[in-house]
Amino acid sequence: MWLLTALLLWGKLDPAKAVITLQPPWVNIFQEEHVTLRCEGPHLPGNTSTQWFLNGTAIQTLTPRHRIAAASVNDSGEYRCQTGFSVPSDPVQLEVHRDWLLLQVSSRVITEGEPLTLRCHGWNNKLVYNVLFYQNGKVLKFSIQNSEFTILKTNLSHNGIYHCSGMGKQRFESAGVPITVKELFPAPVLKASLSSPILEGQLVNLSCETKLLLERPGLRLYFSFYMGSKTLLSRNTSSEYQIQTAEREDSGLYWCEATTEDGNVIKRSPELELQVLGLQIQTRVWFHVLFYMVVGMLFLVDTIFCMIIYKELPRKKKWNLEISLDSGHEKRVNSYLQKERTYQQPLKGGQ
């Protein structure tokens, strides 16, 4: 005993968390009904005392069970417990109502994959039939006689406000009860170590990426890998799959799956397309790449030459025009002089 106490004080041992369970298992009850709360957790040797708290204040009960007989509104509140060798439990909110019809729930906050039980309960255990269960105002389930309904595997779509209605002497309707479903882990994403297209012969690592959002003892995820409808690896604790030497036959759509050990929560990744190029395809691809590069360079060179010619052409036209005008003028002058000389020669001869 002293050794355990010393280890606990020194932080050498990690104490477990106590857990509260209810019998009957409903967190909301009518007045005058009874319920028993049980605290489950490790005890120190020879000491089974249990400390109970209501709304943060210690209550006198020191036994593992706390019984509420003929419940009243004063019994409503947040309950916690702690054993001699545990940390305080998570809170349990108990509500005591006075109404004609009550939708009872096993818990208001659950984790996806866990069951959720609903009970449409009449005051003073009155018979209720033609029961309708609602989620967010829409009919979820109809039952002629059975006033209980269980969702075996909850998921995020089960978040919402629930209520029920049923026939007694007349049709009654319960108040709404909010239910929160917490996500255990997000949908996985499949990633590859190399981007597509992949060259033949390369090594490719596929990783199915997700993580647990809620930590629980012994809880782990299992991973499966698929290419189309073909199973590559099934229910493995490793989140990675390796393609040792990629071949053209490895081209296709890949996806992965993450699941809990009991299979209550299964989530699938989006598809990832991988394309593996063979040697011939690689040659063709490089040929096309080089061809388009050469064509592009030739087009660029031609464009530059055209621009140079376009800029130089006006200058050449101007220079040629100046030369042609000067040459013509000179010819006209020479021709005129020659005619003058021809006319002058006969005149001199006549004199």
CSV table of C-alpha atoms in Angstrom, one decimal:
chain,number,residue,atom,x,y,z
A,1,MET,CA,0.0,0.0,0.0
A,2,TRP,CA,2.7,2.4,1.0
A,3,LEU,CA,4.7,1.5,-2.1
A,4,LEU,CA,1.7,2.2,-4.4
A,5,THR,CA,1.0,5.5,-2.7
A,6,ALA,CA,4.6,6.6,-3.0
A,7,LEU,CA,4.8,5.7,-6.7
A,8,LEU,CA,1.6,7.6,-7.3
A,9,LEU,CA,2.9,10.7,-5.5
A,10,TRP,CA,6.2,10.5,-7.4
A,11,GLY,CA,4.4,10.2,-10.7
A,12,LYS,CA,5.9,6.8,-11.5
A,13,LEU,CA,2.5,5.3,-12.3
A,14,ASP,CA,-0.2,6.7,-14.5
A,15,PRO,CA,-3.5,6.3,-12.7
A,16,ALA,CA,-6.5,5.3,-14.7
A,17,LYS,CA,-9.6,7.5,-15.0
A,18,ALA,CA,-12.7,6.4,-13.2
A,19,VAL,CA,-15.9,5.7,-15.2
A,20,ILE,CA,-19.5,6.2,-14.1
A,21,THR,CA,-22.2,3.9,-15.4
A,22,LEU,CA,-26.0,4.1,-14.8
A,23,GLN,CA,-28.7,1.6,-14.1
A,24,PRO,CA,-31.1,2.0,-15.7
A,25,PRO,CA,-28.8,3.4,-18.4
A,26,TRP,CA,-30.7,6.7,-19.0
A,27,VAL,CA,-29.2,10.2,-18.3
A,28,ASN,CA,-32.7,11.7,-18.1
A,29,ILE,CA,-35.5,10.4,-15.9
A,30,PHE,CA,-38.9,11.4,-14.5
A,31,GLN,CA,-39.4,12.6,-11.0
A,32,GLU,CA,-40.1,9.8,-8.4
A,33,GLU,CA,-38.1,7.4,-10.5
A,34,HIS,CA,-34.9,5.8,-9.2
A,35,VAL,CA,-31.4,5.4,-10.7
A,36,THR,CA,-28.1,3.9,-9.4
A,37,LEU,CA,-24.7,5.4,-10.3
A,38,ARG,CA,-21.8,3.1,-10.2
A,39,CYS,CA,-18.1,4.2,-10.1
A,40,GLU,CA,-15.6,1.8,-11.7
A,41,GLY,CA,-11.9,2.4,-11.1
A,42,PRO,CA,-8.8,0.9,-9.4
A,43,HIS,CA,-8.7,1.0,-5.6
A,44,LEU,CA,-5.7,0.9,-3.3
A,45,PRO,CA,-5.3,-2.4,-1.5
A,46,GLY,CA,-7.7,-2.7,1.4
A,47,ASN,CA,-9.4,0.6,0.7
A,48,THR,CA,-12.6,0.6,-1.5
A,49,SER,CA,-13.8,4.1,-0.6
A,50,THR,CA,-15.1,6.2,-3.4
A,51,GLN,CA,-15.5,10.0,-3.5
A,52,TRP,CA,-18.6,11.4,-5.2
A,53,PHE,CA,-19.1,14.9,-6.4
A,54,LEU,CA,-22.3,16.8,-7.5
A,55,ASN,CA,-21.7,20.0,-9.3
A,56,GLY,CA,-18.2,20.1,-7.9
A,57,THR,CA,-19.2,19.6,-4.2
A,58,ALA,CA,-18.4,16.4,-2.4
A,59,ILE,CA,-21.4,14.4,-1.2
A,60,GLN,CA,-21.5,11.9,1.7
A,61,THR,CA,-21.6,8.7,-0.3
A,62,LEU,CA,-18.3,6.8,0.1
A,63,THR,CA,-19.3,3.5,-1.5
A,64,PRO,CA,-18.8,2.6,-5.2
A,65,ARG,CA,-22.5,2.9,-5.7
A,66,HIS,CA,-24.7,6.0,-5.3
A,67,ARG,CA,-28.4,5.3,-5.4
A,68,ILE,CA,-31.0,8.0,-6.0
A,69,ALA,CA,-34.5,6.8,-4.9
A,70,ALA,CA,-37.6,8.9,-5.8
A,71,ALA,CA,-35.6,11.4,-7.7
A,72,SER,CA,-36.4,15.1,-7.5
A,73,VAL,CA,-35.3,18.2,-9.4
A,74,ASN,CA,-32.6,18.8,-6.7
A,75,ASP,CA,-30.9,15.5,-7.9
A,76,SER,CA,-30.2,17.0,-11.4
A,77,GLY,CA,-26.7,18.1,-12.0
A,78,GLU,CA,-23.1,17.0,-13.0
A,79,TYR,CA,-21.8,13.9,-11.2
A,80,ARG,CA,-18.2,12.8,-11.0
A,81,CYS,CA,-16.4,10.1,-8.9
A,82,GLN,CA,-12.9,9.1,-7.9
A,83,THR,CA,-11.5,5.9,-6.5
A,84,GLY,CA,-8.4,5.7,-4.3
A,85,PHE,CA,-6.2,4.9,-7.2
A,86,SER,CA,-7.8,6.9,-10.1
A,87,VAL,CA,-8.2,10.4,-11.4
A,88,PRO,CA,-11.7,11.9,-11.4
A,89,SER,CA,-14.2,10.5,-14.0
A,90,ASP,CA,-15.6,12.4,-16.9
A,91,PRO,CA,-18.8,14.2,-15.9
A,92,VAL,CA,-22.3,12.6,-16.2
A,93,GLN,CA,-25.1,15.1,-16.5
A,94,LEU,CA,-28.3,13.8,-14.9
A,95,GLU,CA,-31.6,15.5,-15.6
A,96,VAL,CA,-34.8,15.0,-13.7
A,97,HIS,CA,-38.0,16.0,-15.6
A,98,ARG,CA,-41.7,16.3,-15.0
A,99,ASP,CA,-43.7,15.8,-18.2
A,100,TRP,CA,-46.1,13.4,-20.0
A,101,LEU,CA,-43.5,12.0,-22.4
A,102,LEU,CA,-39.8,11.8,-22.3
A,103,LEU,CA,-37.2,10.8,-24.8
A,104,GLN,CA,-34.6,9.0,-22.8
A,105,VAL,CA,-31.0,8.6,-24.1
A,106,SER,CA,-28.1,6.5,-23.0
A,107,SER,CA,-25.7,9.4,-23.5
A,108,ARG,CA,-25.8,12.9,-25.0
A,109,VAL,CA,-22.2,12.8,-26.2
A,110,ILE,CA,-20.9,9.7,-27.9
A,111,THR,CA,-18.0,8.7,-30.2
A,112,GLU,CA,-18.7,7.6,-33.7
A,113,GLY,CA,-19.0,3.8,-33.9
A,114,GLU,CA,-20.7,3.6,-30.5
A,115,PRO,CA,-24.3,2.6,-30.2
A,116,LEU,CA,-27.0,5.1,-29.3
A,117,THR,CA,-30.2,3.9,-27.6
A,118,LEU,CA,-33.4,6.0,-27.5
A,119,ARG,CA,-36.5,5.3,-25.4
A,120,CYS,CA,-39.8,7.0,-25.7
A,121,HIS,CA,-40.9,6.8,-22.1
A,122,GLY,CA,-44.4,7.7,-20.7
A,123,TRP,CA,-45.0,9.3,-17.3
A,124,ASN,CA,-45.5,6.7,-14.6
A,125,ASN,CA,-44.7,4.0,-17.1
A,126,LYS,CA,-47.8,4.5,-19.0
A,127,LEU,CA,-48.1,2.4,-22.2
A,128,VAL,CA,-47.0,4.3,-25.3
A,129,TYR,CA,-47.7,2.9,-28.8
A,130,ASN,CA,-47.5,4.1,-32.5
A,131,VAL,CA,-44.2,5.7,-31.5
A,132,LEU,CA,-42.4,8.0,-33.9
A,133,PHE,CA,-38.7,8.9,-33.4
A,134,TYR,CA,-37.5,12.2,-35.0
A,135,GLN,CA,-34.1,13.6,-35.8
A,136,ASN,CA,-33.9,17.3,-36.6
A,137,GLY,CA,-37.7,17.3,-37.1
A,138,LYS,CA,-37.7,14.4,-39.6
A,139,VAL,CA,-39.1,11.0,-38.9
A,140,LEU,CA,-36.3,8.5,-38.2
A,141,LYS,CA,-38.3,5.4,-37.1
A,142,PHE,CA,-41.8,4.3,-36.6
A,143,SER,CA,-42.8,1.5,-34.2
A,144,ILE,CA,-46.3,0.2,-33.3
A,145,GLN,CA,-45.4,-1.2,-29.8
A,146,ASN,CA,-41.7,-1.0,-29.2
A,147,SER,CA,-40.8,2.3,-27.5
A,148,GLU,CA,-37.0,1.7,-27.8
A,149,PHE,CA,-34.8,2.2,-30.8
A,150,THR,CA,-31.0,1.6,-31.1
A,151,ILE,CA,-28.6,2.9,-33.7
A,152,LEU,CA,-25.9,0.2,-33.6
A,153,LYS,CA,-23.1,2.2,-35.2
A,154,THR,CA,-23.3,5.9,-35.1
A,155,ASN,CA,-21.5,8.3,-37.4
A,156,LEU,CA,-21.3,12.1,-37.8
A,157,SER,CA,-24.6,12.2,-39.7
A,158,HIS,CA,-26.3,11.2,-36.4
A,159,ASN,CA,-25.6,14.6,-34.8
A,160,GLY,CA,-28.7,16.6,-34.1
A,161,ILE,CA,-31.8,17.1,-31.9
A,162,TYR,CA,-34.0,14.1,-31.2
A,163,HIS,CA,-37.5,13.8,-29.9
A,164,CYS,CA,-40.4,11.3,-30.0
A,165,SER,CA,-44.2,11.2,-30.1
A,166,GLY,CA,-46.6,8.5,-29.1
A,167,MET,CA,-50.2,7.6,-28.4
A,168,GLY,CA,-51.6,7.1,-24.9
A,169,LYS,CA,-55.1,8.5,-24.3
A,170,GLN,CA,-54.0,11.1,-26.9
A,171,ARG,CA,-50.8,11.8,-28.9
A,172,PHE,CA,-48.0,13.3,-26.8
A,173,GLU,CA,-44.7,14.8,-27.9
A,174,SER,CA,-41.5,14.9,-25.9
A,175,ALA,CA,-39.0,17.8,-25.7
A,176,GLY,CA,-35.9,17.7,-27.9
A,177,VAL,CA,-32.6,16.2,-26.7
A,178,PRO,CA,-29.4,17.3,-28.4
A,179,ILE,CA,-27.0,14.4,-29.3
A,180,THR,CA,-23.4,15.1,-30.2
A,181,VAL,CA,-21.3,12.4,-32.1
A,182,LYS,CA,-17.6,13.1,-31.8
A,183,GLU,CA,-15.3,12.1,-34.7
A,184,LEU,CA,-12.9,9.3,-33.9
A,185,PHE,CA,-10.6,10.0,-36.8
A,186,PRO,CA,-10.9,11.9,-40.1
A,187,ALA,CA,-11.2,10.2,-43.5
A,188,PRO,CA,-7.7,9.2,-44.7
A,189,VAL,CA,-5.8,10.8,-47.6
A,190,LEU,CA,-3.6,8.6,-49.8
A,191,LYS,CA,-0.3,10.2,-50.8
A,192,ALA,CA,2.6,9.0,-53.0
A,193,SER,CA,6.3,9.7,-52.5
A,194,LEU,CA,6.6,10.5,-56.2
A,195,SER,CA,4.4,12.6,-58.4
A,196,SER,CA,2.8,11.1,-61.5
A,197,PRO,CA,3.9,10.2,-64.1
A,198,ILE,CA,6.4,7.8,-62.6
A,199,LEU,CA,9.3,6.3,-64.5
A,200,GLU,CA,9.5,2.5,-64.8
A,201,GLY,CA,11.8,0.9,-62.3
A,202,GLN,CA,11.4,3.6,-59.6
A,203,LEU,CA,10.4,2.8,-56.0
A,204,VAL,CA,7.1,4.3,-54.8
A,205,ASN,CA,5.9,4.7,-51.2
A,206,LEU,CA,2.2,5.0,-50.6
A,207,SER,CA,1.0,6.5,-47.3
A,208,CYS,CA,-2.5,6.4,-45.9
A,209,GLU,CA,-2.6,9.5,-43.7
A,210,THR,CA,-5.0,10.0,-40.8
A,211,LYS,CA,-4.8,10.2,-37.0
A,212,LEU,CA,-6.9,9.4,-34.0
A,213,LEU,CA,-8.6,12.4,-32.5
A,214,LEU,CA,-9.5,10.7,-29.3
A,215,GLU,CA,-7.0,8.7,-27.3
A,216,ARG,CA,-8.2,5.5,-25.7
A,217,PRO,CA,-6.2,2.6,-24.1
A,218,GLY,CA,-5.5,-0.1,-26.7
A,219,LEU,CA,-7.2,1.7,-29.5
A,220,ARG,CA,-5.4,1.4,-32.8
A,221,LEU,CA,-6.2,1.7,-36.5
A,222,TYR,CA,-5.8,-0.9,-39.3
A,223,PHE,CA,-5.0,0.0,-42.9
A,224,SER,CA,-5.8,-1.6,-46.2
A,225,PHE,CA,-4.6,-0.6,-49.7
A,226,TYR,CA,-6.3,-1.2,-53.0
A,227,MET,CA,-5.8,-0.6,-56.7
A,228,GLY,CA,-9.2,-0.5,-58.3
A,229,SER,CA,-11.0,-3.6,-57.1
A,230,LYS,CA,-7.7,-5.4,-56.3
A,231,THR,CA,-6.6,-5.7,-52.7
A,232,LEU,CA,-2.9,-5.0,-52.3
A,233,LEU,CA,-2.7,-5.1,-48.5
A,234,SER,CA,-5.4,-5.9,-45.9
A,235,ARG,CA,-5.8,-4.8,-42.3
A,236,ASN,CA,-2.3,-4.0,-41.5
A,237,THR,CA,-1.1,-1.8,-38.5
A,238,SER,CA,1.3,0.0,-40.9
A,239,SER,CA,-0.1,3.0,-42.7
A,240,GLU,CA,2.4,2.6,-45.6
A,241,TYR,CA,2.6,0.4,-48.7
A,242,GLN,CA,5.6,0.1,-51.0
A,243,ILE,CA,5.8,-0.5,-54.7
A,244,GLN,CA,9.4,-1.9,-55.0
A,245,THR,CA,9.9,-1.6,-58.7
A,246,ALA,CA,7.2,0.3,-60.6
A,247,GLU,CA,6.0,-1.2,-63.9
A,248,ARG,CA,3.6,-0.1,-66.5
A,249,GLU,CA,1.0,-2.6,-65.1
A,250,ASP,CA,1.1,-0.6,-61.8
A,251,SER,CA,-0.7,2.3,-63.5
A,252,GLY,CA,-4.2,2.8,-62.1
A,253,LEU,CA,-6.4,4.3,-59.4
A,254,TYR,CA,-5.3,3.7,-55.9
A,255,TRP,CA,-7.1,4.2,-52.6
A,256,CYS,CA,-6.8,3.2,-48.9
A,257,GLU,CA,-9.1,2.4,-46.0
A,258,ALA,CA,-8.7,3.0,-42.3
A,259,THR,CA,-10.7,1.1,-39.7
A,260,THR,CA,-10.9,0.3,-36.0
A,261,GLU,CA,-10.1,-3.2,-34.8
A,262,ASP,CA,-13.8,-4.0,-34.3
A,263,GLY,CA,-14.8,-2.6,-37.7
A,264,ASN,CA,-17.4,-0.2,-36.3
A,265,VAL,CA,-15.7,2.8,-37.9
A,266,ILE,CA,-14.5,2.4,-41.5
A,267,LYS,CA,-13.4,5.3,-43.7
A,268,ARG,CA,-12.1,5.4,-47.2
A,269,SER,CA,-9.7,7.8,-48.9
A,270,PRO,CA,-10.3,9.6,-52.3
A,271,GLU,CA,-8.7,7.8,-55.3
A,272,LEU,CA,-5.1,8.7,-56.3
A,273,GLU,CA,-4.1,8.1,-60.0
A,274,LEU,CA,-0.6,6.8,-60.7
A,275,GLN,CA,0.8,6.5,-64.2
A,276,VAL,CA,4.0,4.6,-64.9
A,277,LEU,CA,5.9,5.3,-68.1
A,278,GLY,CA,7.8,2.5,-69.9
A,279,LEU,CA,11.1,3.0,-71.7
A,280,GLN,CA,9.5,3.3,-75.2
A,281,ILE,CA,7.0,5.8,-73.9
A,282,GLN,CA,9.8,7.7,-72.2
A,283,THR,CA,11.7,7.9,-75.6
A,284,ARG,CA,8.6,9.1,-77.4
A,285,VAL,CA,7.9,11.6,-74.7
A,286,TRP,CA,11.4,13.0,-74.9
A,287,PHE,CA,11.3,13.1,-78.7
A,288,HIS,CA,8.1,15.1,-78.6
A,289,VAL,CA,9.6,17.4,-76.0
A,290,LEU,CA,12.7,18.0,-78.0
A,291,PHE,CA,10.7,18.4,-81.3
A,292,TYR,CA,8.5,21.1,-79.8
A,293,MET,CA,11.6,22.8,-78.2
A,294,VAL,CA,13.3,22.9,-81.7
A,295,VAL,CA,10.2,24.1,-83.4
A,296,GLY,CA,9.8,26.8,-80.7
A,297,MET,CA,13.4,27.9,-81.1
A,298,LEU,CA,13.1,28.1,-84.9
A,299,PHE,CA,9.9,30.1,-84.6
A,300,LEU,CA,11.6,32.5,-82.1
A,301,VAL,CA,14.6,33.0,-84.5
A,302,ASP,CA,12.4,33.6,-87.5
A,303,THR,CA,10.4,36.1,-85.4
A,304,ILE,CA,13.6,38.0,-84.5
A,305,PHE,CA,14.8,38.1,-88.1
A,306,CYS,CA,11.4,39.3,-89.3
A,307,MET,CA,11.5,42.1,-86.8
A,308,ILE,CA,15.0,43.2,-87.8
A,309,ILE,CA,14.0,43.2,-91.5
A,310,TYR,CA,10.9,45.1,-90.8
A,311,LYS,CA,12.8,47.8,-89.0
A,312,GLU,CA,15.5,48.1,-91.7
A,313,LEU,CA,13.2,48.1,-94.7
A,314,PRO,CA,12.0,51.7,-94.4
A,315,ARG,CA,15.6,53.0,-94.3
A,316,LYS,CA,16.6,51.2,-97.5
A,317,LYS,CA,13.5,52.5,-99.4
A,318,LYS,CA,14.4,56.1,-98.4
A,319,TRP,CA,18.0,55.7,-99.5
A,320,ASN,CA,17.1,54.2,-102.9
A,321,LEU,CA,14.5,56.9,-103.6
A,322,GLU,CA,17.1,59.6,-103.0
A,323,ILE,CA,19.6,58.0,-105.3
A,324,SER,CA,17.0,57.5,-108.1
A,325,LEU,CA,15.8,61.2,-107.9
A,326,ASP,CA,19.4,62.5,-108.1
A,327,SER,CA,20.3,60.3,-111.0
A,328,GLY,CA,17.3,61.4,-113.1
A,329,HIS,CA,17.9,65.1,-112.5
A,330,GLU,CA,21.5,64.7,-113.6
A,331,LYS,CA,20.4,63.0,-116.8
A,332,ARG,CA,17.9,65.7,-117.6
A,333,VAL,CA,20.5,68.4,-117.1
A,334,ASN,CA,23.0,66.6,-119.3
A,335,SER,CA,20.4,66.2,-122.0
A,336,TYR,CA,19.5,69.8,-121.9
A,337,LEU,CA,23.1,70.9,-122.2
A,338,GLN,CA,23.6,68.6,-125.2
A,339,LYS,CA,20.6,70.1,-127.0
A,340,GLU,CA,21.9,73.7,-126.3
A,341,ARG,CA,25.2,72.8,-127.9
A,342,THR,CA,23.5,71.3,-130.9
A,343,TYR,CA,21.5,74.5,-131.6
A,344,GLN,CA,24.5,76.7,-131.0
A,345,GLN,CA,26.7,75.0,-133.6
A,346,PRO,CA,24.6,75.8,-136.7
A,347,LEU,CA,24.2,79.4,-135.6
A,348,LYS,CA,28.0,79.8,-135.4
A,349,GLY,CA,28.4,78.2,-138.8
A,350,GLY,CA,25.9,80.7,-140.4
A,351,GLN,CA,27.7,83.7,-139.1
